[in-house]
């Protein structure tokens, strides 16, 4: 009783899981419904490959009852069947049934012993408007003459005679429908054997001893041995599904299942030895009058590739066979899948290329920002024209290496390149520390500006602190000739300039004006390891925290007499702060930090490798006015 109730619940569960429409369309009555359950299981096995489904077979009796044969590898579950079948009959066909086990045996098959249960099924129609089923052909018909007479509206029949005629017509119609559909068969078969074999090119007729009586033309072409009448079918084929013995009794027991045959390689012609074996799929029909089995089948092929592998053609398949449509439709689906896969591959390639493009774009932008101020570079990227601008006040620095020409004459070129590269890497890092803009380098000359391209009020202080850092950094670079620290001259001047972008193929941000010339003269008239200041720079720094010494008047080429100065130190900033090094103060006092003393190069060398990312917060008064967005380049 519990298993029967479980069967009823399982039927409702299947309906709620979305299989109700599929179940309703299996058949127009209970007999057809049960007959097609095996086909449904065969279809579901494609999705649920581990499914071990039972098998059902039905035999009609003259009194309207049926024998339901149930085969299963699982013993003891037969009591679920009445619950499932009963619920389906009541829901789909408005029929109450009773099922009684009349026989129970075990039969040996290829997969082992199967339980064989025979149920006697009797039906009783139930007419309820609440359980009407649109798929049933008899759901609205009465089951007795009394009911028909009561349900007929007699007021629509003016005379008793018309009522009698109508009542007779109803009984005639309902009597036929309650017994089910009765087909009309011809007395003679109006088709000759040749036409039958051509029209159904894939079919086999065999008797109880599996002797072949007849075969379609296409299957004869593929398996020539079938042309020998009386040859046994199991000599050329094996049963792939269902997994049963190749006997007529096993075939009859699972006659509602789809049978899949496969050719035996050793029995095929020599031309088939290297080809995949042919599989046939179809249904078995028992012909009682001649005691033979008809196997109506089609080649189990899905793609044109499988067709070509077996050296077959579309013409070998009958025009009415849906296998043709399946192959062509599947080929179209495969073509669409291939296009989809190609699209996915192209998308992946495009994604990789986009990633590489983005990386190259970043490199290009980094190179562009190294050549031009950031806001100028952004304007050029947007295709805008960058207009030249005048800056009323800025500070320009020039530096060069003392006796650079002599050093070049006594060294290998690679030594000069390595020396300049080591020096410029340190200088470039200092431009980031002090927020100044490197204009260009030509040979040993290094040019820096403060207050351009973004004006700031602290341009002179920034350049002055940068110059102090340059002197310290230069002491870390060895002269490749003497192995002594190299010496540099530094000159600084404050004034107005005109700045703009020059060139298109290789654009440069250039400064023009007399201020540039004077700054260059300050450098060329300077002293090794000294920072030479013009009077305008002195005016900007004299009230700041810098130690400045007067040099006096000197004769400047092209400018005449000029009063100049030397920058000695920053009186409140430590050496670590000037160099942008992280860590504690080195303890250098103001006197010991003067440029004339050693700079403790070894300690500074170790700190360079740490970069400026952890730069200690400066104590300089202009640090609160740091220039946001100032272009910089730090390649160290």
XYZ file of C-alpha atoms in Angstrom, residues 182-437:
256
model
C -11.472 0.217 -34.979
C -9.381 0.449 -38.125
C -10.523 -0.816 -41.518
C -8.153 -3.248 -43.269
C -8.192 -4.249 -46.964
C -8.824 -7.868 -47.886
C -5.758 -7.877 -50.126
C -2.368 -6.264 -49.699
C -2.109 -3.722 -52.492
C 1.677 -3.587 -52.597
C 4.082 -5.994 -54.209
C 7.256 -7.205 -52.416
C 9.597 -5.229 -54.689
C 7.845 -1.944 -54.007
C 7.785 -2.721 -50.300
C 11.558 -3.389 -50.225
C 12.263 -0.187 -52.164
C 9.839 1.971 -50.163
C 11.240 0.697 -46.873
C 14.946 0.294 -47.716
C 15.849 -0.469 -44.100
C 13.708 -3.335 -42.813
C 14.199 -6.986 -41.986
C 11.645 -9.792 -41.629
C 12.774 -12.857 -39.653
C 11.034 -15.874 -38.172
C 11.136 -17.525 -34.764
C 14.484 -19.170 -35.573
C 15.899 -15.744 -36.564
C 16.059 -16.797 -40.217
C 15.886 -13.815 -42.559
C 12.860 -13.884 -44.834
C 13.051 -10.425 -46.375
C 15.225 -7.270 -46.261
C 15.134 -3.742 -47.677
C 17.304 -2.807 -50.651
C 19.613 -0.431 -48.769
C 20.377 -2.874 -46.010
C 21.059 -5.573 -48.615
C 23.518 -3.191 -50.265
C 25.394 -2.669 -47.005
C 25.122 -6.272 -45.720
C 25.126 -8.455 -48.862
C 24.857 -11.620 -46.769
C 21.196 -10.848 -46.090
C 20.435 -11.630 -49.742
C 20.787 -15.291 -48.855
C 17.324 -16.250 -47.704
C 17.307 -18.323 -44.570
C 20.531 -16.891 -43.177
C 20.306 -16.337 -39.421
C 20.053 -12.700 -38.379
C 22.299 -13.093 -35.313
C 25.164 -14.111 -37.595
C 25.361 -10.556 -38.958
C 24.007 -8.422 -36.109
C 24.243 -8.023 -32.359
C 21.670 -6.291 -30.165
C 23.143 -3.162 -28.569
C 19.944 -2.003 -26.860
C 18.048 -3.255 -24.989
C 20.562 -5.522 -23.313
C 18.751 -8.792 -23.962
C 19.601 -12.120 -25.509
C 19.200 -12.399 -29.270
C 16.223 -14.745 -29.186
C 12.703 -14.338 -30.460
C 11.298 -14.676 -26.935
C 13.509 -11.858 -25.592
C 12.574 -9.649 -28.514
C 8.880 -10.311 -27.878
C 9.213 -9.494 -24.184
C 10.741 -6.084 -24.967
C 8.827 -5.469 -28.163
C 7.880 -1.944 -27.085
C 11.508 -0.918 -26.692
C 13.610 0.639 -29.392
C 16.023 -1.962 -30.721
C 19.516 -0.973 -31.820
C 21.377 -3.495 -33.994
C 25.064 -3.323 -34.878
C 26.738 -5.160 -37.727
C 29.472 -7.683 -36.941
C 32.812 -6.684 -38.407
C 33.861 -10.225 -39.333
C 30.736 -10.688 -41.453
C 31.061 -7.453 -43.405
C 32.663 -7.149 -46.868
C 36.378 -6.394 -47.074
C 35.671 -2.763 -47.967
C 34.042 -2.295 -44.530
C 36.995 -3.555 -42.506
C 38.372 -0.059 -41.843
C 35.007 1.670 -41.502
C 32.950 2.143 -38.340
C 30.233 -0.457 -37.973
C 26.706 0.450 -39.010
C 24.051 0.706 -36.328
C 20.323 0.398 -37.007
C 17.589 1.725 -34.740
C 13.931 0.867 -35.002
C 10.909 -1.017 -33.687
C 9.812 -4.644 -33.686
C 6.366 -5.679 -34.946
C 5.144 -9.238 -34.423
C 3.109 -10.584 -37.360
C 0.900 -13.268 -35.878
C -0.466 -14.538 -39.205
C 2.946 -15.529 -40.547
C 4.694 -16.008 -37.182
C 7.446 -13.584 -38.155
C 8.947 -10.421 -36.719
C 9.225 -7.210 -38.755
C 12.096 -4.915 -37.836
C 11.371 -1.420 -39.211
C 14.549 0.580 -38.773
C 16.745 3.446 -39.916
C 20.522 3.882 -39.876
C 21.640 5.429 -36.594
C 23.498 8.412 -38.047
C 23.689 11.948 -36.736
C 26.089 13.856 -38.971
C 27.307 13.951 -42.546
C 30.724 12.917 -41.253
C 29.294 9.669 -39.866
C 27.524 9.131 -43.183
C 30.765 9.601 -45.135
C 32.729 7.349 -42.770
C 30.459 4.483 -43.753
C 30.629 5.418 -47.463
C 26.886 5.996 -47.486
C 24.814 8.694 -49.155
C 21.645 10.596 -48.406
C 20.020 8.700 -51.292
C 20.420 5.439 -49.346
C 17.884 6.727 -46.827
C 14.198 6.821 -47.758
C 12.792 10.306 -48.412
C 10.131 9.788 -45.754
C 12.729 8.818 -43.136
C 13.310 11.609 -40.612
C 16.945 10.468 -40.379
C 17.551 12.613 -43.456
C 16.222 15.688 -41.681
C 18.103 14.787 -38.514
C 21.447 14.536 -40.333
C 20.975 17.796 -42.230
C 19.595 19.628 -39.203
C 22.416 18.367 -37.022
C 24.932 19.388 -39.677
C 23.484 22.878 -39.639
C 23.669 22.887 -35.843
C 27.303 21.740 -35.962
C 28.079 24.491 -38.459
C 26.453 27.036 -36.152
C 28.396 25.626 -33.200
C 31.628 25.868 -35.184
C 30.832 29.473 -36.045
C 30.078 30.105 -32.388
C 33.371 28.477 -31.372
C 35.237 30.535 -33.958
C 33.548 33.634 -32.594
C 34.586 32.675 -29.062
C 38.160 32.087 -30.214
C 38.193 35.432 -32.016
C 36.780 37.097 -28.912
C 39.537 35.538 -26.815
C 42.162 36.611 -29.344
C 40.649 40.090 -29.355
C 40.720 40.153 -25.561
C 44.409 39.180 -25.554
C 45.184 41.735 -28.256
C 43.260 44.373 -26.322
C 45.268 43.511 -23.234
C 48.522 43.780 -25.176
C 47.302 46.998 -26.767
C 46.523 48.399 -23.341
C 50.002 47.467 -22.135
C 51.601 49.076 -25.181
C 49.369 52.097 -24.722
C 50.602 52.453 -21.149
C 54.193 52.209 -22.357
C 53.511 54.824 -25.017
C 51.862 57.098 -22.482
C 54.787 56.651 -20.086
C 57.181 57.574 -22.885
C 55.030 60.537 -23.869
C 54.805 61.739 -20.267
C 58.595 61.427 -20.057
C 58.963 63.760 -23.036
C 56.168 66.215 -22.237
C 54.296 67.533 -19.210
C 51.270 65.401 -18.428
C 48.607 67.999 -19.141
C 50.342 68.913 -22.420
C 50.587 65.243 -23.413
C 46.886 64.745 -22.657
C 45.971 67.655 -24.909
C 48.055 66.197 -27.740
C 46.405 62.770 -27.267
C 43.004 64.408 -27.612
C 44.121 66.026 -30.869
C 44.093 69.521 -29.442
C 46.585 72.191 -30.400
C 48.835 73.221 -27.522
C 49.381 76.944 -27.560
C 52.665 78.404 -26.326
C 52.380 80.244 -23.021
C 54.372 82.897 -21.205
C 55.399 82.336 -17.592
C 56.199 85.574 -15.776
C 58.415 83.956 -13.179
C 60.153 80.606 -13.062
C 63.517 79.217 -12.009
C 65.805 77.387 -14.448
C 68.754 75.149 -13.554
C 71.608 73.942 -15.737
C 74.323 71.489 -14.761
C 77.214 69.748 -16.469
C 80.142 67.484 -15.630
C 83.499 69.150 -15.023
C 86.210 68.091 -17.548
C 83.670 65.920 -19.342
C 85.538 66.253 -22.660
C 88.767 64.947 -21.099
C 86.943 62.037 -19.508
C 85.417 61.079 -22.870
C 88.819 61.156 -24.517
C 90.267 58.663 -22.020
C 87.350 56.198 -21.667
C 85.429 53.703 -23.716
C 82.041 54.965 -24.959
C 80.194 52.355 -22.911
C 81.841 53.666 -19.737
C 80.571 57.157 -20.496
C 77.066 55.821 -21.137
C 77.055 53.883 -17.867
C 78.354 56.889 -15.915
C 75.761 59.295 -17.332
C 72.962 56.770 -16.922
C 73.799 56.214 -13.249
C 73.932 59.966 -12.646
C 70.742 60.779 -14.542
C 68.785 58.029 -12.784
C 69.546 59.744 -9.484
C 68.743 63.185 -10.864
C 65.456 61.947 -12.331
C 64.437 60.567 -8.942
C 65.148 63.935 -7.357
C 62.817 65.661 -9.841
C 60.023 63.580 -8.349
C 61.099 64.323 -4.785
C 61.121 68.103 -5.339
C 58.345 68.412 -7.947
C 60.396 70.059 -10.656
C 60.223 69.418 -14.392
